[in-house]
Short mmCIF file of C-alpha atoms in Angstrom, two decimals:
data_model
loop_
_atom_site.label_atom_id
_atom_site.label_comp_id
_atom_site.label_asym_id
_atom_site.label_seq_id
_atom_site.Cartn_x
_atom_site.Cartn_y
_atom_site.Cartn_z
CA MET A 1 40.96 -6.00 11.24
CA ARG A 2 40.31 -2.44 10.05
CA LEU A 3 37.96 -3.73 7.36
CA SER A 4 35.98 -5.78 9.91
CA LEU A 5 35.69 -2.75 12.21
CA PHE A 6 34.53 -0.60 9.31
CA CYS A 7 31.85 -3.14 8.34
CA TYR A 8 30.68 -3.34 11.95
CA LEU A 9 30.37 0.43 12.23
CA LEU A 10 28.54 0.60 8.90
CA LEU A 11 26.04 -2.03 9.94
CA ALA A 12 25.55 -0.43 13.34
CA GLY A 13 24.96 2.95 11.74
CA SER A 14 22.40 1.46 9.37
CA SER A 15 20.58 -0.13 12.29
CA LEU A 16 20.40 3.18 14.10
CA LEU A 17 19.05 4.94 11.04
CA ALA A 18 16.39 2.22 10.63
CA ALA A 19 15.29 2.27 14.25
CA ASP A 20 11.66 2.99 15.16
CA LEU A 21 10.59 6.19 16.80
CA PRO A 22 11.26 6.08 20.57
CA ASP A 23 7.53 6.24 21.32
CA GLY A 24 6.46 4.08 18.38
CA HIS A 25 4.05 1.25 19.00
CA ASP A 26 2.46 -1.62 17.10
CA HIS A 27 -1.22 -2.55 17.29
CA GLU A 28 -2.19 -5.55 19.37
CA VAL A 29 -4.60 -6.90 16.75
CA LEU A 30 -2.27 -6.46 13.77
CA PRO A 31 1.19 -8.02 13.32
CA ARG A 32 3.81 -5.70 11.85
CA PHE A 33 4.84 -6.26 8.23
CA PRO A 34 8.36 -7.78 8.26
CA GLN A 35 11.14 -5.17 8.52
CA ALA A 36 8.71 -2.25 8.35
CA GLU A 37 9.78 0.83 10.35
CA ILE A 38 7.56 3.10 12.43
CA VAL A 39 8.00 6.67 11.17
CA GLU A 40 5.03 8.29 12.94
CA SER A 41 3.03 7.30 16.00
CA SER A 42 0.45 8.94 18.25
CA GLN A 43 -2.18 8.17 20.87
CA GLY A 44 -4.91 10.29 22.39
CA ASP A 45 -8.58 11.18 22.41
CA ALA A 46 -9.91 12.19 19.00
CA GLU A 47 -12.90 12.33 16.69
CA ARG A 48 -12.69 10.63 13.31
CA ARG A 49 -14.94 10.90 10.26
CA TYR A 50 -14.18 7.84 8.14
CA PRO A 51 -15.55 7.76 4.58
CA LEU A 52 -17.64 4.85 3.33
CA GLY A 53 -17.30 5.94 -0.27
CA GLY A 54 -15.17 8.10 -2.53
CA ILE A 55 -14.31 11.58 -1.30
CA GLN A 56 -14.12 14.81 -3.27
CA ARG A 57 -14.12 18.56 -2.71
CA ILE A 58 -17.01 20.46 -4.29
CA SER A 59 -17.19 24.27 -4.06
CA GLY A 60 -14.60 24.19 -1.30
CA ARG A 61 -16.53 21.66 0.82
CA LEU A 62 -15.57 18.05 1.42
CA ARG A 63 -18.18 15.56 0.23
CA TYR A 64 -18.50 11.96 1.44
CA GLU A 65 -20.95 9.50 -0.13
CA ARG A 66 -21.38 7.90 3.33
CA GLU A 67 -19.40 8.09 6.54
CA VAL A 68 -18.87 6.77 10.04
CA LEU A 69 -18.41 9.44 12.69
CA ALA A 70 -17.03 8.33 16.05
CA GLU A 71 -14.91 9.64 18.89
CA GLY A 72 -12.83 7.91 21.50
CA ARG A 73 -9.28 6.71 22.08
CA LEU A 74 -7.25 6.87 18.87
CA SER A 75 -4.01 5.00 18.30
CA ALA A 76 -2.27 5.77 14.98
CA THR A 77 0.91 4.32 13.46
CA THR A 78 2.57 4.98 10.11
CA TYR A 79 4.98 2.34 8.79
CA GLN A 80 7.55 2.78 6.04
CA LEU A 81 7.91 -0.50 4.21
CA PRO A 82 11.26 -2.07 3.32
CA VAL A 83 12.64 -1.50 -0.16
CA GLY A 84 11.27 -4.05 -2.59
CA HIS A 85 7.89 -4.38 -0.90
CA LEU A 86 4.81 -2.51 -2.11
CA ALA A 87 2.16 -0.79 -0.04
CA ALA A 88 -0.44 -3.01 -1.70
CA GLU A 89 1.35 -6.10 -0.37
CA ALA A 90 1.30 -4.87 3.24
CA PHE A 91 -2.31 -3.73 2.86
CA ALA A 92 -3.43 -7.15 1.63
CA GLN A 93 -1.60 -8.94 4.45
CA ALA A 94 -3.16 -6.65 7.07
CA ARG A 95 -6.69 -6.95 5.65
CA GLU A 96 -6.49 -10.74 5.50
CA SER A 97 -5.10 -10.97 9.04
CA LEU A 98 -7.97 -8.90 10.44
CA LEU A 99 -10.61 -10.90 8.57
CA ARG A 100 -9.16 -14.14 9.96
CA GLN A 101 -9.71 -12.67 13.42
CA GLY A 102 -13.40 -12.12 12.66
CA ALA A 103 -13.29 -8.40 11.82
CA GLU A 104 -16.04 -7.07 9.53
CA LEU A 105 -15.05 -5.17 6.42
CA LEU A 106 -17.22 -2.05 6.14
CA TYR A 107 -15.54 -0.27 3.25
CA TRP A 108 -12.72 -1.05 0.82
CA CYS A 109 -11.54 1.04 -2.10
CA ASP A 110 -8.52 0.79 -4.35
CA GLY A 111 -6.65 3.17 -6.63
CA ARG A 112 -8.50 6.08 -8.20
CA ASP A 113 -11.81 4.71 -6.89
CA CYS A 114 -10.76 6.10 -3.49
CA GLY A 115 -10.63 9.66 -4.79
CA SER A 116 -7.98 12.28 -4.06
CA SER A 117 -4.92 11.08 -2.14
CA SER A 118 -4.39 14.65 -0.97
CA LEU A 119 -7.79 14.62 0.75
CA TRP A 120 -7.08 11.28 2.41
CA ALA A 121 -3.70 12.45 3.66
CA ASN A 122 -4.50 15.98 4.77
CA THR A 123 -8.21 15.87 5.64
CA VAL A 124 -9.05 12.33 6.76
CA PHE A 125 -5.78 11.51 8.52
CA GLY A 126 -4.10 14.90 8.95
CA ASN A 127 -0.78 13.41 7.84
CA ALA A 128 0.90 14.98 4.80
CA ARG A 129 3.38 12.08 4.61
CA LEU A 130 0.53 9.95 3.24
CA TYR A 131 0.06 12.00 0.08
CA GLY A 132 1.05 10.02 -2.98
CA LEU A 133 0.04 8.38 -6.24
CA GLU A 134 -3.73 7.99 -6.50
CA GLU A 135 -3.45 4.86 -8.64
CA ARG A 136 -1.25 3.31 -5.90
CA GLN A 137 -3.49 3.81 -2.85
CA ALA A 138 -5.96 1.64 -0.95
CA PHE A 139 -8.21 2.16 2.07
CA ALA A 140 -10.19 -0.21 4.26
CA LEU A 141 -12.34 0.36 7.32
CA LEU A 142 -13.08 -2.63 9.52
CA ARG A 143 -15.07 -3.24 12.68
CA LEU A 144 -13.19 -5.48 15.07
CA ALA A 145 -14.62 -8.75 16.35
CA ALA A 146 -16.05 -9.25 19.84
CA PRO A 147 -15.19 -8.22 22.48
CA ARG A 148 -13.96 -5.15 20.55
CA ARG A 149 -17.16 -4.53 18.57
CA ASP A 150 -17.02 -0.82 19.37
CA SER A 151 -13.55 -0.45 17.85
CA LEU A 152 -12.79 0.55 14.27
CA LEU A 153 -9.54 -0.13 12.45
CA ALA A 154 -8.57 1.88 9.39
CA LEU A 155 -5.87 0.89 6.90
CA TYR A 156 -4.45 3.25 4.30
CA ALA A 157 -1.67 2.18 1.93
CA ILE A 158 0.13 4.60 -0.37
CA THR A 159 3.12 4.81 -2.66
CA ARG A 160 4.57 8.32 -2.68
CA GLY A 161 6.01 10.05 -5.71
CA ASN A 162 9.52 9.14 -4.53
CA ARG A 163 8.45 5.46 -4.72
CA ARG A 164 8.58 4.95 -0.97
CA ASP A 165 5.73 2.79 0.33
CA TYR A 166 3.75 3.35 3.54
CA LEU A 167 1.01 1.65 5.51
CA HIS A 168 -0.97 3.79 7.96
CA VAL A 169 -2.96 2.03 10.68
CA GLU A 170 -5.50 3.62 13.04
CA GLN A 171 -7.52 1.98 15.79
CA LEU A 172 -10.35 4.02 17.26
CA ASP A 173 -11.90 2.63 20.44
CA ALA A 174 -15.23 4.45 20.44
CA ALA A 175 -16.46 6.05 23.65
CA ALA A 176 -20.07 5.14 22.80
CA ALA A 177 -21.65 2.06 21.22
CA LEU A 178 -21.31 2.11 17.44
CA GLY A 179 -24.68 0.43 16.80
CA GLU A 180 -25.40 -1.30 13.50
CA LEU A 181 -22.91 -0.60 10.71
CA LEU A 182 -23.47 -2.10 7.27
CA PRO A 183 -20.83 -2.57 4.57
CA THR A 184 -21.27 -0.94 1.20
CA PRO A 185 -22.51 -3.15 -1.67
CA ALA A 186 -19.38 -2.41 -3.72
CA THR A 187 -17.19 -3.51 -0.80
CA LEU A 188 -18.97 -6.87 -0.51
CA LEU A 189 -18.61 -7.41 -4.25
CA ARG A 190 -14.89 -6.54 -4.17
CA GLN A 191 -14.37 -8.93 -1.26
CA LEU A 192 -16.30 -11.72 -3.01
CA ARG A 193 -14.31 -11.29 -6.21
CA THR A 194 -10.94 -11.07 -4.42
CA ASP A 195 -11.33 -13.71 -1.70
CA GLY A 196 -13.83 -15.98 -3.43
CA GLN A 197 -16.17 -15.87 -0.44
CA LEU A 198 -17.94 -13.74 2.13
CA LEU A 199 -17.94 -14.93 5.73
CA LEU A 200 -20.70 -13.26 7.75
CA PRO A 201 -20.74 -14.95 11.20
CA ALA A 202 -23.16 -12.39 12.64
CA LEU A 203 -25.90 -13.47 10.21
CA SER A 204 -26.89 -16.64 12.05
CA GLY A 205 -30.62 -15.92 12.36
CA GLU A 206 -33.52 -15.19 10.07
CA PRO A 207 -32.83 -12.71 7.24
CA GLY A 208 -33.04 -9.08 8.29
CA ALA A 209 -34.31 -6.48 5.82
CA ALA A 210 -31.22 -4.25 5.97
CA TRP A 211 -28.77 -7.08 5.29
CA VAL A 212 -30.96 -8.60 2.59
CA ASP A 213 -30.97 -5.23 0.86
CA VAL A 214 -27.20 -4.71 0.98
CA LEU A 215 -26.46 -8.29 -0.17
CA ALA A 216 -28.97 -8.05 -3.02
CA ARG A 217 -27.58 -4.69 -4.15
CA SER A 218 -24.08 -6.15 -4.07
CA LEU A 219 -25.04 -9.14 -6.25
CA MET A 220 -26.91 -6.87 -8.65
CA LEU A 221 -23.71 -4.94 -9.34
CA ASP A 222 -22.52 -7.99 -11.30
CA SER A 223 -25.38 -9.86 -12.98
CA THR A 224 -23.04 -12.67 -14.13
CA LEU A 225 -21.89 -13.63 -10.62
CA ARG A 226 -23.24 -16.90 -9.18
CA VAL A 227 -22.86 -17.84 -5.52
CA ALA A 228 -23.52 -20.72 -3.13
CA LEU A 229 -25.02 -19.95 0.27
CA ALA A 230 -24.11 -21.99 3.35
CA GLY A 231 -25.33 -21.79 6.94
CA ALA A 232 -28.21 -22.91 9.13
CA GLN A 233 -30.52 -20.27 7.58
CA ALA A 234 -29.06 -20.39 4.05
CA SER A 235 -32.37 -21.46 2.48
CA ALA A 236 -34.20 -18.56 4.12
CA TRP A 237 -31.54 -16.10 2.94
CA ARG A 238 -31.76 -17.49 -0.58
CA GLY A 239 -35.52 -16.99 -0.58
CA ALA A 240 -35.20 -13.45 0.74
CA LEU A 241 -32.63 -12.53 -1.94
CA ILE A 242 -34.85 -13.96 -4.69
CA GLU A 243 -37.77 -11.94 -3.36
CA ARG A 244 -35.54 -8.87 -3.42
CA GLY A 245 -34.88 -9.39 -7.14
CA VAL A 246 -31.81 -11.65 -7.46
CA ARG A 247 -32.40 -14.36 -10.07
CA ALA A 248 -32.86 -17.82 -8.52
CA ALA A 249 -30.46 -19.37 -11.06
CA ARG A 250 -27.62 -17.32 -9.54
CA LEU A 251 -28.12 -18.71 -6.01
CA GLU A 252 -27.31 -22.27 -4.99
CA LEU A 253 -27.36 -23.94 -1.57
CA ASP A 254 -24.25 -25.43 0.03
CA GLU A 255 -24.77 -28.10 2.71
CA THR A 256 -21.48 -27.27 4.47
CA ALA A 257 -21.99 -26.34 8.13
CA VAL A 258 -20.71 -22.85 8.89
CA ASP A 259 -21.28 -20.25 11.59
CA GLY A 260 -23.59 -17.52 10.37
CA LEU A 261 -23.83 -17.13 6.59
CA ARG A 262 -21.25 -17.77 3.89
CA LEU A 263 -21.45 -16.79 0.23
CA SER A 264 -18.98 -18.57 -2.06
CA ARG A 265 -18.33 -17.52 -5.64
CA LEU A 266 -19.17 -20.23 -8.19
CA PRO A 267 -17.28 -20.73 -11.45
#
């Protein structure tokens, strides 16, 4: 009887220690990673400057290759992941979930390609808990699907020096229209290599110069990559990419009916 009571008290104590913050909250568009705990949470009006490239400090000043600057209602949550699960695992699950909902990936970096973890933690997010191992970090910035096109969602995954893993999630509902936002060429290439395809539902019409440029630059980053294009305007997109300098032999047409434009990696 005493042993059973002791086990009950031990389990109850563990549950209390693992409880979320009283004001913690999940994000409506993103399911929580199983058994993850909320360790920090906040909501309020804020301005965010999200990088679209590596970040570094030069002569005391922070330098971004590109950025998205927006202000509005910010909801931020930091999760500590359960022992035995890596930050990269939670990051991948979150990214894939958002893409399935139609979100657009604007920027994605991994490991040392992201730059200094200290700058991400202290300057981008203002959260020292997120400082960790640079080779064990990842960041993604996504634009949510309609009717939330003026909302950005940022993911930052990090493993700290003590080997604890965290996933930080921010949703910024912009006070003003975000306008056109294009992904970086390196992000499209990373997505194509990782997922095997690019789904671009917004590209349902004739090729636009800005998108032709970013797709062509992405494909030119890897001259060995071959893709198949599908969609109602796939032939027109193929022609535009060839005109932009992509070799015709690297671009095939796929007769599969899809919404918008799809690029699939070929073996």
